[in-house]
Backbone as JSON Lines, residues from 0, in Angstrom:
{"i":0,"aa":"M","n":[0.82,-1.19,0.0],"ca":[0.0,0.0,0.0],"c":[0.86,1.26,0.0]}
{"i":1,"aa":"V","n":[2.09,1.15,0.51],"ca":[2.97,2.3,0.56],"c":[3.23,2.87,-0.84]}
{"i":2,"aa":"W","n":[3.44,1.97,-1.81],"ca":[3.71,2.46,-3.16],"c":[2.5,3.16,-3.75]}
{"i":3,"aa":"L","n":[1.29,2.68,-3.45],"ca":[0.07,3.31,-3.96],"c":[-0.08,4.72,-3.38]}
{"i":4,"aa":"L","n":[0.1,4.85,-2.08],"ca":[-0.01,6.17,-1.44],"c":[1.13,7.09,-1.88]}
{"i":5,"aa":"S","n":[2.3,6.5,-2.15],"ca":[3.42,7.3,-2.67],"c":[3.11,7.85,-4.05]}
{"i":6,"aa":"L","n":[2.46,7.06,-4.88],"ca":[2.05,7.54,-6.21],"c":[1.03,8.67,-6.09]}
{"i":7,"aa":"W","n":[0.09,8.53,-5.17],"ca":[-0.88,9.61,-4.95],"c":[-0.17,10.87,-4.47]}
{"i":8,"aa":"A","n":[0.76,10.71,-3.53],"ca":[1.5,11.88,-3.02],"c":[2.28,12.55,-4.15]}
{"i":9,"aa":"L","n":[2.92,11.75,-4.99],"ca":[3.65,12.3,-6.13],"c":[2.72,13.05,-7.07]}
{"i":10,"aa":"Y","n":[1.57,12.47,-7.33],"ca":[0.57,13.13,-8.19],"c":[0.17,14.49,-7.59]}
{"i":11,"aa":"F","n":[-0.13,14.51,-6.29],"ca":[-0.53,15.76,-5.64],"c":[0.58,16.8,-5.7]}
{"i":12,"aa":"I","n":[1.82,16.36,-5.46],"ca":[2.95,17.3,-5.5],"c":[3.12,17.86,-6.91]}
{"i":13,"aa":"L","n":[3.08,16.99,-7.91],"ca":[3.22,17.47,-9.3],"c":[2.06,18.37,-9.7]}
{"i":14,"aa":"H","n":[0.87,18.06,-9.24],"ca":[-0.3,18.87,-9.54],"c":[-0.08,20.31,-9.07]}
{"i":15,"aa":"S","n":[0.41,20.48,-7.85],"ca":[0.66,21.82,-7.31],"c":[1.9,22.45,-7.92]}
{"i":16,"aa":"L","n":[2.96,21.67,-8.05],"ca":[4.21,22.21,-8.59],"c":[4.03,22.74,-10.01]}
{"i":17,"aa":"L","n":[3.35,21.98,-10.84],"ca":[3.15,22.39,-12.23],"c":[2.17,23.55,-12.37]}
{"i":18,"aa":"A","n":[1.41,23.82,-11.31],"ca":[0.49,24.97,-11.33],"c":[1.15,26.24,-10.82]}
{"i":19,"aa":"A","n":[2.33,26.11,-10.22],"ca":[3.03,27.26,-9.67],"c":[3.53,28.18,-10.79]}
{"i":20,"aa":"E","n":[3.35,29.48,-10.6],"ca":[3.71,30.45,-11.63],"c":[5.17,30.35,-12.08]}
{"i":21,"aa":"P","n":[6.15,30.23,-11.16],"ca":[7.54,30.13,-11.63],"c":[7.78,28.91,-12.52]}
{"i":22,"aa":"V","n":[7.15,27.78,-12.2],"ca":[7.31,26.57,-13.0],"c":[6.66,26.76,-14.36]}
{"i":23,"aa":"K","n":[5.47,27.36,-14.38],"ca":[4.78,27.63,-15.65],"c":[5.66,28.52,-16.54]}
{"i":24,"aa":"H","n":[6.17,29.61,-15.97],"ca":[6.99,30.54,-16.75],"c":[8.26,29.86,-17.26]}
{"i":25,"aa":"W","n":[8.91,29.07,-16.39],"ca":[10.12,28.37,-16.81],"c":[9.81,27.42,-17.96]}
{"i":26,"aa":"F","n":[8.77,26.61,-17.8],"ca":[8.42,25.63,-18.83],"c":[8.06,26.32,-20.14]}
{"i":27,"aa":"Q","n":[7.33,27.42,-20.06],"ca":[6.95,28.15,-21.27],"c":[8.17,28.74,-21.96]}
{"i":28,"aa":"S","n":[9.13,29.25,-21.19],"ca":[10.32,29.84,-21.8],"c":[11.21,28.77,-22.43]}
{"i":29,"aa":"V","n":[11.3,27.6,-21.81],"ca":[12.12,26.51,-22.34],"c":[11.48,25.87,-23.56]}
{"i":30,"aa":"S","n":[10.17,25.66,-23.5],"ca":[9.48,24.94,-24.58],"c":[8.96,25.86,-25.67]}
{"i":31,"aa":"G","n":[8.72,27.13,-25.33],"ca":[8.19,28.07,-26.32],"c":[6.68,27.98,-26.51]}
{"i":32,"aa":"I","n":[5.99,27.21,-25.66],"ca":[4.54,27.11,-25.84],"c":[3.83,28.27,-25.13]}
{"i":33,"aa":"S","n":[2.63,28.56,-25.56],"ca":[1.86,29.66,-25.0],"c":[1.26,29.27,-23.65]}
{"i":34,"aa":"K","n":[0.73,30.27,-22.92],"ca":[0.05,30.02,-21.66],"c":[-1.14,29.08,-21.86]}
{"i":35,"aa":"Q","n":[-1.86,29.33,-22.94],"ca":[-3.04,28.52,-23.24],"c":[-2.65,27.07,-23.52]}
{"i":36,"aa":"A","n":[-1.59,26.86,-24.29],"ca":[-1.12,25.5,-24.59],"c":[-0.63,24.81,-23.31]}
{"i":37,"aa":"Y","n":[0.06,25.56,-22.45],"ca":[0.53,25.0,-21.19],"c":[-0.66,24.53,-20.36]}
{"i":38,"aa":"R","n":[-1.7,25.35,-20.32],"ca":[-2.9,25.0,-19.55],"c":[-3.52,23.7,-20.06]}
{"i":39,"aa":"I","n":[-3.56,23.53,-21.38],"ca":[-4.11,22.3,-21.96],"c":[-3.25,21.1,-21.59]}
{"i":40,"aa":"V","n":[-1.93,21.24,-21.74],"ca":[-1.01,20.14,-21.4],"c":[-1.12,19.8,-19.92]}
{"i":41,"aa":"Y","n":[-1.18,20.82,-19.08],"ca":[-1.31,20.64,-17.64],"c":[-2.59,19.86,-17.31]}
{"i":42,"aa":"N","n":[-3.69,20.26,-17.91],"ca":[-4.97,19.59,-17.64],"c":[-4.98,18.16,-18.18]}
{"i":43,"aa":"L","n":[-4.36,17.92,-19.33],"ca":[-4.28,16.55,-19.86],"c":[-3.43,15.67,-18.96]}
{"i":44,"aa":"F","n":[-2.3,16.21,-18.48],"ca":[-1.46,15.48,-17.53],"c":[-2.27,15.1,-16.29]}
{"i":45,"aa":"N","n":[-3.0,16.08,-15.75],"ca":[-3.8,15.82,-14.54],"c":[-4.89,14.79,-14.81]}
{"i":46,"aa":"L","n":[-5.57,14.9,-15.95],"ca":[-6.64,13.96,-16.27],"c":[-6.12,12.54,-16.41]}
{"i":47,"aa":"F","n":[-5.09,12.35,-17.25],"ca":[-4.59,11.0,-17.48],"c":[-3.86,10.45,-16.25]}
{"i":48,"aa":"G","n":[-3.18,11.32,-15.51],"ca":[-2.56,10.89,-14.25],"c":[-3.6,10.42,-13.26]}
{"i":49,"aa":"L","n":[-4.69,11.18,-13.14],"ca":[-5.76,10.82,-12.23],"c":[-6.44,9.51,-12.66]}
{"i":50,"aa":"L","n":[-6.73,9.39,-13.94],"ca":[-7.37,8.16,-14.42],"c":[-6.48,6.94,-14.18]}
{"i":51,"aa":"G","n":[-5.17,7.08,-14.44],"ca":[-4.24,5.97,-14.2],"c":[-4.18,5.6,-12.73]}
{"i":52,"aa":"L","n":[-4.1,6.61,-11.87],"ca":[-4.06,6.33,-10.44],"c":[-5.35,5.7,-9.94]}
{"i":53,"aa":"L","n":[-6.47,6.18,-10.44],"ca":[-7.75,5.57,-10.04],"c":[-7.81,4.1,-10.47]}
{"i":54,"aa":"W","n":[-7.3,3.81,-11.65],"ca":[-7.27,2.42,-12.13],"c":[-6.44,1.55,-11.17]}
{"i":55,"aa":"F","n":[-5.24,2.02,-10.82],"ca":[-4.4,1.27,-9.87],"c":[-5.08,1.17,-8.5]}
{"i":56,"aa":"H","n":[-5.66,2.27,-8.07],"ca":[-6.29,2.31,-6.75],"c":[-7.43,1.3,-6.66]}
{"i":57,"aa":"I","n":[-8.28,1.27,-7.67],"ca":[-9.42,0.35,-7.67],"c":[-8.96,-1.1,-7.71]}
{"i":58,"aa":"R","n":[-7.92,-1.37,-8.48],"ca":[-7.43,-2.75,-8.63],"c":[-6.63,-3.23,-7.42]}
{"i":59,"aa":"F","n":[-6.14,-2.32,-6.6],"ca":[-5.34,-2.69,-5.44],"c":[-6.21,-3.39,-4.41]}
{"i":60,"aa":"V","n":[-5.89,-4.63,-4.09],"ca":[-6.67,-5.42,-3.13],"c":[-6.28,-5.02,-1.72]}
{"i":61,"aa":"C","n":[-7.28,-4.73,-0.93],"ca":[-7.04,-4.23,0.41],"c":[-8.22,-4.63,1.3]}
{"i":62,"aa":"P","n":[-7.96,-4.99,2.57],"ca":[-9.08,-5.35,3.45],"c":[-9.88,-4.12,3.86]}
{"i":63,"aa":"P","n":[-11.14,-4.34,4.23],"ca":[-11.95,-3.21,4.69],"c":[-11.6,-2.83,6.13]}
{"i":64,"aa":"F","n":[-11.81,-1.57,6.43],"ca":[-11.61,-1.04,7.78],"c":[-12.71,-1.56,8.7]}
{"i":65,"aa":"Y","n":[-13.91,-1.7,8.15],"ca":[-15.05,-2.26,8.85],"c":[-16.02,-2.82,7.82]}
{"i":66,"aa":"E","n":[-16.93,-3.67,8.24],"ca":[-17.95,-4.22,7.35],"c":[-19.09,-3.21,7.29]}
{"i":67,"aa":"S","n":[-19.48,-2.82,6.09],"ca":[-20.52,-1.82,6.0],"c":[-21.88,-2.45,5.72]}
{"i":68,"aa":"A","n":[-22.87,-1.95,6.45],"ca":[-24.25,-2.38,6.26],"c":[-24.88,-1.54,5.17]}
{"i":69,"aa":"T","n":[-26.03,-1.95,4.71],"ca":[-26.73,-1.24,3.64],"c":[-26.98,0.23,4.01]}
{"i":70,"aa":"T","n":[-27.38,0.49,5.24],"ca":[-27.65,1.87,5.65],"c":[-26.38,2.72,5.6]}
{"i":71,"aa":"V","n":[-25.25,2.13,5.94],"ca":[-23.97,2.85,5.89],"c":[-23.59,3.14,4.43]}
{"i":72,"aa":"I","n":[-23.81,2.18,3.56],"ca":[-23.52,2.38,2.14],"c":[-24.41,3.48,1.57]}
{"i":73,"aa":"V","n":[-25.68,3.49,1.95],"ca":[-26.6,4.53,1.49],"c":[-26.16,5.9,2.01]}
{"i":74,"aa":"A","n":[-25.78,5.97,3.28],"ca":[-25.29,7.23,3.86],"c":[-24.05,7.72,3.11]}
{"i":75,"aa":"G","n":[-23.14,6.81,2.81],"ca":[-21.96,7.17,2.04],"c":[-22.32,7.67,0.65]}
{"i":76,"aa":"A","n":[-23.3,7.0,0.02],"ca":[-23.74,7.42,-1.32],"c":[-24.36,8.81,-1.28]}
{"i":77,"aa":"V","n":[-25.13,9.12,-0.24],"ca":[-25.74,10.45,-0.1],"c":[-24.65,11.51,0.02]}
{"i":78,"aa":"L","n":[-23.64,11.25,0.86],"ca":[-22.54,12.21,1.01],"c":[-21.78,12.37,-0.31]}
{"i":79,"aa":"T","n":[-21.56,11.27,-1.01],"ca":[-20.85,11.32,-2.3],"c":[-21.63,12.17,-3.29]}
{"i":80,"aa":"L","n":[-22.93,11.97,-3.37],"ca":[-23.75,12.75,-4.3],"c":[-23.81,14.22,-3.9]}
{"i":81,"aa":"A","n":[-23.87,14.49,-2.6],"ca":[-23.86,15.89,-2.14],"c":[-22.53,16.56,-2.5]}
{"i":82,"aa":"G","n":[-21.44,15.84,-2.29],"ca":[-20.13,16.38,-2.67],"c":[-20.03,16.63,-4.16]}
{"i":83,"aa":"L","n":[-20.55,15.7,-4.96],"ca":[-20.54,15.86,-6.41],"c":[-21.37,17.07,-6.83]}
{"i":84,"aa":"A","n":[-22.52,17.26,-6.21],"ca":[-23.36,18.41,-6.52],"c":[-22.64,19.72,-6.21]}
{"i":85,"aa":"I","n":[-21.95,19.78,-5.07],"ca":[-21.18,20.97,-4.71],"c":[-20.06,21.21,-5.71]}
{"i":86,"aa":"M","n":[-19.37,20.14,-6.11],"ca":[-18.28,20.27,-7.08],"c":[-18.8,20.8,-8.42]}
{"i":87,"aa":"I","n":[-19.92,20.27,-8.89],"ca":[-20.5,20.71,-10.17],"c":[-20.94,22.16,-10.08]}
{"i":88,"aa":"Q","n":[-21.64,22.51,-9.0],"ca":[-22.09,23.9,-8.85],"c":[-20.9,24.84,-8.75]}
{"i":89,"aa":"S","n":[-19.87,24.43,-8.04],"ca":[-18.67,25.26,-7.92],"c":[-18.0,25.46,-9.28]}
{"i":90,"aa":"A","n":[-17.91,24.4,-10.07],"ca":[-17.29,24.49,-11.39],"c":[-18.08,25.43,-12.3]}
{"i":91,"aa":"R","n":[-19.38,25.48,-12.14],"ca":[-20.22,26.37,-12.97],"c":[-19.94,27.83,-12.7]}
{"i":92,"aa":"E","n":[-19.37,28.13,-11.55],"ca":[-19.11,29.52,-11.18],"c":[-17.82,30.06,-11.79]}
{"i":93,"aa":"Y","n":[-17.12,29.23,-12.53],"ca":[-15.89,29.65,-13.18],"c":[-16.05,29.64,-14.69]}
{"i":94,"aa":"E","n":[-15.18,30.34,-15.35],"ca":[-15.16,30.33,-16.81],"c":[-14.38,29.08,-17.24]}
{"i":95,"aa":"L","n":[-15.09,27.97,-17.41],"ca":[-14.45,26.67,-17.62],"c":[-13.61,26.6,-18.88]}
{"i":96,"aa":"S","n":[-14.04,27.22,-19.97],"ca":[-13.26,27.11,-21.2],"c":[-11.88,27.74,-21.02]}
{"i":97,"aa":"S","n":[-11.81,28.83,-20.3],"ca":[-10.52,29.45,-20.01],"c":[-9.71,28.6,-19.04]}
{"i":98,"aa":"F","n":[-10.37,28.07,-18.02],"ca":[-9.72,27.22,-17.02],"c":[-9.1,25.99,-17.66]}
{"i":99,"aa":"L","n":[-9.79,25.41,-18.62],"ca":[-9.3,24.2,-19.3],"c":[-8.28,24.52,-20.38]}
{"i":100,"aa":"G","n":[-8.13,25.79,-20.74],"ca":[-7.18,26.16,-21.79],"c":[-7.8,26.16,-23.17]}
{"i":101,"aa":"L","n":[-9.11,26.04,-23.26],"ca":[-9.78,25.98,-24.56],"c":[-10.03,27.36,-25.13]}
{"i":102,"aa":"S","n":[-9.97,28.39,-24.28],"ca":[-10.07,29.77,-24.77],"c":[-9.01,30.59,-24.05]}
{"i":103,"aa":"K","n":[-8.75,31.75,-24.59],"ca":[-7.72,32.61,-24.02],"c":[-8.09,33.02,-22.61]}
{"i":104,"aa":"E","n":[-7.11,32.96,-21.73],"ca":[-7.33,33.31,-20.33],"c":[-7.57,34.8,-20.22]}
{"i":105,"aa":"T","n":[-8.63,35.17,-19.51],"ca":[-8.95,36.57,-19.3],"c":[-8.91,36.87,-17.81]}
{"i":106,"aa":"Y","n":[-8.83,38.15,-17.49],"ca":[-8.85,38.54,-16.08],"c":[-10.21,38.21,-15.5]}
{"i":107,"aa":"M","n":[-10.19,37.55,-14.36],"ca":[-11.42,37.21,-13.68],"c":[-11.46,37.94,-12.35]}
{"i":108,"aa":"P","n":[-12.55,38.66,-12.07],"ca":[-12.63,39.32,-10.77],"c":[-12.72,38.29,-9.65]}
{"i":109,"aa":"L","n":[-12.53,38.76,-8.42],"ca":[-12.62,37.87,-7.27],"c":[-14.0,37.23,-7.23]}
{"i":110,"aa":"Q","n":[-14.03,35.93,-7.14],"ca":[-15.28,35.16,-7.15],"c":[-15.86,35.11,-5.74]}
{"i":111,"aa":"I","n":[-16.94,35.85,-5.51],"ca":[-17.58,35.85,-4.18],"c":[-19.1,35.67,-4.31]}
{"i":112,"aa":"R","n":[-19.53,35.13,-5.43],"ca":[-20.96,34.85,-5.63],"c":[-21.2,33.35,-5.5]}
{"i":113,"aa":"G","n":[-22.47,32.97,-5.6],"ca":[-22.82,31.55,-5.55],"c":[-22.34,30.91,-4.25]}
{"i":114,"aa":"L","n":[-21.76,29.74,-4.36],"ca":[-21.26,29.03,-3.17],"c":[-20.13,29.78,-2.49]}
{"i":115,"aa":"H","n":[-19.43,30.64,-3.24],"ca":[-18.33,31.41,-2.65],"c":[-18.81,32.44,-1.62]}
{"i":116,"aa":"K","n":[-20.1,32.71,-1.58],"ca":[-20.64,33.58,-0.53],"c":[-20.55,32.89,0.83]}
{"i":117,"aa":"Y","n":[-20.55,31.56,0.81],"ca":[-20.62,30.78,2.04],"c":[-19.31,30.11,2.44]}
{"i":118,"aa":"M","n":[-18.45,29.84,1.44],"ca":[-17.16,29.21,1.71],"c":[-16.17,29.62,0.63]}
{"i":119,"aa":"R","n":[-14.92,29.8,1.03],"ca":[-13.92,30.28,0.08],"c":[-13.49,29.21,-0.91]}
{"i":120,"aa":"H","n":[-13.59,27.95,-0.54],"ca":[-13.12,26.87,-1.4],"c":[-14.19,25.79,-1.57]}
{"i":121,"aa":"P","n":[-15.29,26.11,-2.24],"ca":[-16.36,25.12,-2.37],"c":[-15.95,23.89,-3.17]}
{"i":122,"aa":"L","n":[-15.05,24.04,-4.13],"ca":[-14.61,22.86,-4.89],"c":[-13.88,21.89,-3.97]}
{"i":123,"aa":"Y","n":[-13.05,22.4,-3.07],"ca":[-12.35,21.54,-2.11],"c":[-13.35,20.92,-1.13]}
{"i":124,"aa":"S","n":[-14.34,21.71,-0.69],"ca":[-15.37,21.19,0.21],"c":[-16.1,20.02,-0.44]}
{"i":125,"aa":"G","n":[-16.5,20.23,-1.69],"ca":[-17.2,19.17,-2.41],"c":[-16.34,17.94,-2.61]}
{"i":126,"aa":"T","n":[-15.07,18.15,-2.92],"ca":[-14.14,17.03,-3.11],"c":[-14.01,16.22,-1.83]}
{"i":127,"aa":"L","n":[-13.83,16.9,-0.7],"ca":[-13.69,16.2,0.58],"c":[-14.98,15.47,0.96]}
{"i":128,"aa":"L","n":[-16.11,16.1,0.74],"ca":[-17.38,15.45,1.03],"c":[-17.6,14.24,0.13]}
{"i":129,"aa":"F","n":[-17.28,14.4,-1.15],"ca":[-17.39,13.32,-2.12],"c":[-16.55,12.11,-1.69]}
{"i":130,"aa":"F","n":[-15.29,12.36,-1.38],"ca":[-14.41,11.24,-1.06],"c":[-14.68,10.67,0.34]}
{"i":131,"aa":"T","n":[-15.17,11.49,1.26],"ca":[-15.58,10.97,2.56],"c":[-16.74,9.99,2.38]}
{"i":132,"aa":"G","n":[-17.67,10.35,1.5],"ca":[-18.78,9.44,1.2],"c":[-18.3,8.13,0.61]}
{"i":133,"aa":"I","n":[-17.29,8.2,-0.29],"ca":[-16.7,6.99,-0.87],"c":[-16.11,6.12,0.24]}
{"i":134,"aa":"C","n":[-15.39,6.76,1.17],"ca":[-14.77,6.01,2.27],"c":[-15.8,5.34,3.16]}
{"i":135,"aa":"I","n":[-16.9,6.02,3.41],"ca":[-17.94,5.44,4.25],"c":[-18.62,4.27,3.54]}
{"i":136,"aa":"A","n":[-18.91,4.44,2.26],"ca":[-19.6,3.38,1.5],"c":[-18.67,2.21,1.2]}
{"i":137,"aa":"F","n":[-17.4,2.51,0.92],"ca":[-16.4,1.48,0.6],"c":[-15.22,1.65,1.56]}
{"i":138,"aa":"P","n":[-15.36,1.13,2.78],"ca":[-14.41,1.46,3.85],"c":[-13.1,0.66,3.83]}
{"i":139,"aa":"F","n":[-12.44,0.65,2.7],"ca":[-11.16,-0.02,2.62],"c":[-10.07,0.88,3.21]}
{"i":140,"aa":"Y","n":[-9.08,0.26,3.8],"ca":[-7.97,1.03,4.37],"c":[-7.37,1.99,3.35]}
{"i":141,"aa":"K","n":[-7.2,1.51,2.12],"ca":[-6.58,2.35,1.09],"c":[-7.36,3.64,0.88]}
{"i":142,"aa":"N","n":[-8.69,3.59,0.98],"ca":[-9.51,4.78,0.8],"c":[-9.34,5.75,1.96]}
{"i":143,"aa":"W","n":[-9.34,5.22,3.19],"ca":[-9.19,6.09,4.35],"c":[-7.8,6.73,4.39]}
{"i":144,"aa":"Y","n":[-6.77,5.95,4.06],"ca":[-5.42,6.53,4.01],"c":[-5.32,7.61,2.95]}
{"i":145,"aa":"L","n":[-5.95,7.38,1.81],"ca":[-5.95,8.38,0.75],"c":[-6.7,9.63,1.2]}
{"i":146,"aa":"L","n":[-7.79,9.46,1.92],"ca":[-8.53,10.63,2.42],"c":[-7.64,11.47,3.34]}
{"i":147,"aa":"I","n":[-6.89,10.83,4.21],"ca":[-5.97,11.56,5.1],"c":[-4.94,12.32,4.27]}
{"i":148,"aa":"L","n":[-4.35,11.64,3.29],"ca":[-3.37,12.28,2.4],"c":[-4.01,13.45,1.65]}
{"i":149,"aa":"M","n":[-5.23,13.26,1.19],"ca":[-5.95,14.29,0.45],"c":[-6.22,15.52,1.32]}
{"i":150,"aa":"I","n":[-6.59,15.29,2.57],"ca":[-6.85,16.4,3.49],"c":[-5.59,17.23,3.69]}
{"i":151,"aa":"V","n":[-4.47,16.56,3.91],"ca":[-3.19,17.26,4.07],"c":[-2.88,18.06,2.8]}
{"i":152,"aa":"Y","n":[-3.02,17.41,1.64],"ca":[-2.74,18.07,0.37],"c":[-3.65,19.28,0.16]}
{"i":153,"aa":"L","n":[-4.94,19.14,0.42],"ca":[-5.87,20.24,0.18],"c":[-5.61,21.42,1.11]}
{"i":154,"aa":"F","n":[-5.23,21.15,2.35],"ca":[-4.93,22.26,3.25],"c":[-3.66,23.0,2.82]}
{"i":155,"aa":"I","n":[-2.68,22.26,2.34],"ca":[-1.48,22.91,1.8],"c":[-1.85,23.68,0.53]}
{"i":156,"aa":"G","n":[-2.67,23.06,-0.32],"ca":[-3.12,23.72,-1.55],"c":[-3.9,24.99,-1.27]}
{"i":157,"aa":"M","n":[-4.77,24.96,-0.26],"ca":[-5.52,26.17,0.1],"c":[-4.59,27.27,0.55]}
{"i":158,"aa":"W","n":[-3.61,26.91,1.36],"ca":[-2.65,27.9,1.86],"c":[-1.9,28.54,0.69]}
{"i":159,"aa":"L","n":[-1.41,27.71,-0.25],"ca":[-0.7,28.24,-1.41],"c":[-1.61,29.09,-2.29]}
{"i":160,"aa":"E","n":[-2.82,28.6,-2.51],"ca":[-3.76,29.34,-3.35],"c":[-4.12,30.68,-2.73]}
{"i":161,"aa":"E","n":[-4.3,30.69,-1.43],"ca":[-4.66,31.95,-0.78],"c":[-3.52,32.95,-0.78]}
{"i":162,"aa":"K","n":[-2.28,32.48,-0.71],"ca":[-1.14,33.39,-0.85],"c":[-1.19,34.06,-2.22]}
{"i":163,"aa":"K","n":[-1.49,33.26,-3.26],"ca":[-1.56,33.8,-4.62],"c":[-2.73,34.78,-4.74]}
{"i":164,"aa":"L","n":[-3.87,34.44,-4.15],"ca":[-5.05,35.31,-4.23],"c":[-4.82,36.62,-3.47]}
{"i":165,"aa":"I","n":[-4.12,36.58,-2.36],"ca":[-3.78,37.81,-1.64],"c":[-2.87,38.67,-2.51]}
{"i":166,"aa":"H","n":[-1.93,38.03,-3.19],"ca":[-1.03,38.77,-4.09],"c":[-1.82,39.44,-5.22]}
{"i":167,"aa":"V","n":[-2.79,38.73,-5.78],"ca":[-3.56,39.26,-6.91],"c":[-4.61,40.28,-6.47]}
{"i":168,"aa":"F","n":[-5.36,39.99,-5.4],"ca":[-6.5,40.83,-5.02],"c":[-6.26,41.69,-3.79]}
{"i":169,"aa":"G","n":[-5.16,41.47,-3.08],"ca":[-4.79,42.31,-1.94],"c":[-5.82,42.36,-0.83]}
{"i":170,"aa":"D","n":[-6.13,43.6,-0.39],"ca":[-7.04,43.8,0.74],"c":[-8.44,43.27,0.48]}
{"i":171,"aa":"E","n":[-8.85,43.26,-0.77],"ca":[-10.18,42.72,-1.1],"c":[-10.27,41.25,-0.69]}
{"i":172,"aa":"Y","n":[-9.2,40.5,-0.96],"ca":[-9.22,39.09,-0.58],"c":[-9.06,38.93,0.93]}
{"i":173,"aa":"K","n":[-8.23,39.75,1.55],"ca":[-8.07,39.68,3.01],"c":[-9.39,39.93,3.72]}
{"i":174,"aa":"D","n":[-10.16,40.9,3.22],"ca":[-11.48,41.18,3.79],"c":[-12.41,39.98,3.6]}
{"i":175,"aa":"Y","n":[-12.35,39.39,2.42],"ca":[-13.15,38.2,2.12],"c":[-12.78,37.05,3.07]}
{"i":176,"aa":"M","n":[-11.49,36.89,3.35],"ca":[-11.03,35.85,4.27],"c":[-11.59,36.06,5.68]}
{"i":177,"aa":"R","n":[-11.7,37.32,6.1],"ca":[-12.24,37.6,7.43],"c":[-13.73,37.3,7.52]}
{"i":178,"aa":"R","n":[-14.45,37.46,6.42],"ca":[-15.9,37.29,6.42],"c":[-16.36,35.85,6.15]}
{"i":179,"aa":"V","n":[-15.58,35.09,5.36],"ca":[-16.05,33.79,4.88],"c":[-15.05,32.69,5.27]}
{"i":180,"aa":"K","n":[-15.57,31.61,5.82],"ca":[-14.73,30.47,6.22],"c":[-14.24,29.7,4.99]}
{"i":181,"aa":"R","n":[-13.22,28.88,5.18],"ca":[-12.61,28.14,4.06],"c":[-13.51,27.06,3.47]}
{"i":182,"aa":"L","n":[-13.97,26.13,4.3],"ca":[-14.61,24.92,3.79],"c":[-16.05,24.71,4.25]}
{"i":183,"aa":"I","n":[-16.32,25.01,5.52],"ca":[-17.65,24.76,6.08],"c":[-18.21,26.1,6.55]}
{"i":184,"aa":"P","n":[-19.33,26.53,5.96],"ca":[-19.89,27.85,6.32],"c":[-20.02,28.04,7.82]}
{"i":185,"aa":"G","n":[-19.43,29.14,8.32],"ca":[-19.53,29.51,9.73],"c":[-18.7,28.68,10.69]}
{"i":186,"aa":"I","n":[-18.0,27.64,10.21],"ca":[-17.27,26.74,11.12],"c":[-15.78,26.7,10.83]}
{"i":187,"aa":"L","n":[-15.43,26.27,9.62],"ca":[-14.01,26.03,9.29],"c":[-13.66,26.67,7.97]}
């Protein structure tokens, strides 16, 4: 299981590293590709890396943490669907074609509408809720260990993202941080 979790950790590290502005600029200067092309390559790397890891993860045989009853599986499915709904709604609040690299990146004002009125990182909230539901419904050790790794990664990712957002939006973002919690409205 160590190698599986190591692959996930490597994927998370590369995901953040390749999104960092200095790495993007370096890669663009060395390769000569545009920002838009880099975004497409970055997203393809993430997609195929994620699909490959999911394939290995699903095939990896591992004992369950506990035996789940039908009611527990249903509860996990409800959480998974709620997380998915939050992720989809959160994605709708962004200019997806620009995010994916399919159109030229434009300046986007600070996003404080929709779910962002209630939490600063609704996509992360949805992701954690989604995967927590998976862990409850399919309580294999590998899933719970991955959830722990994912929580650590997302908190580091939030910290890095917020540093960048403070740099871009300054006091406007700092004020937003004081008013709105990160993941759970009014709590966390």
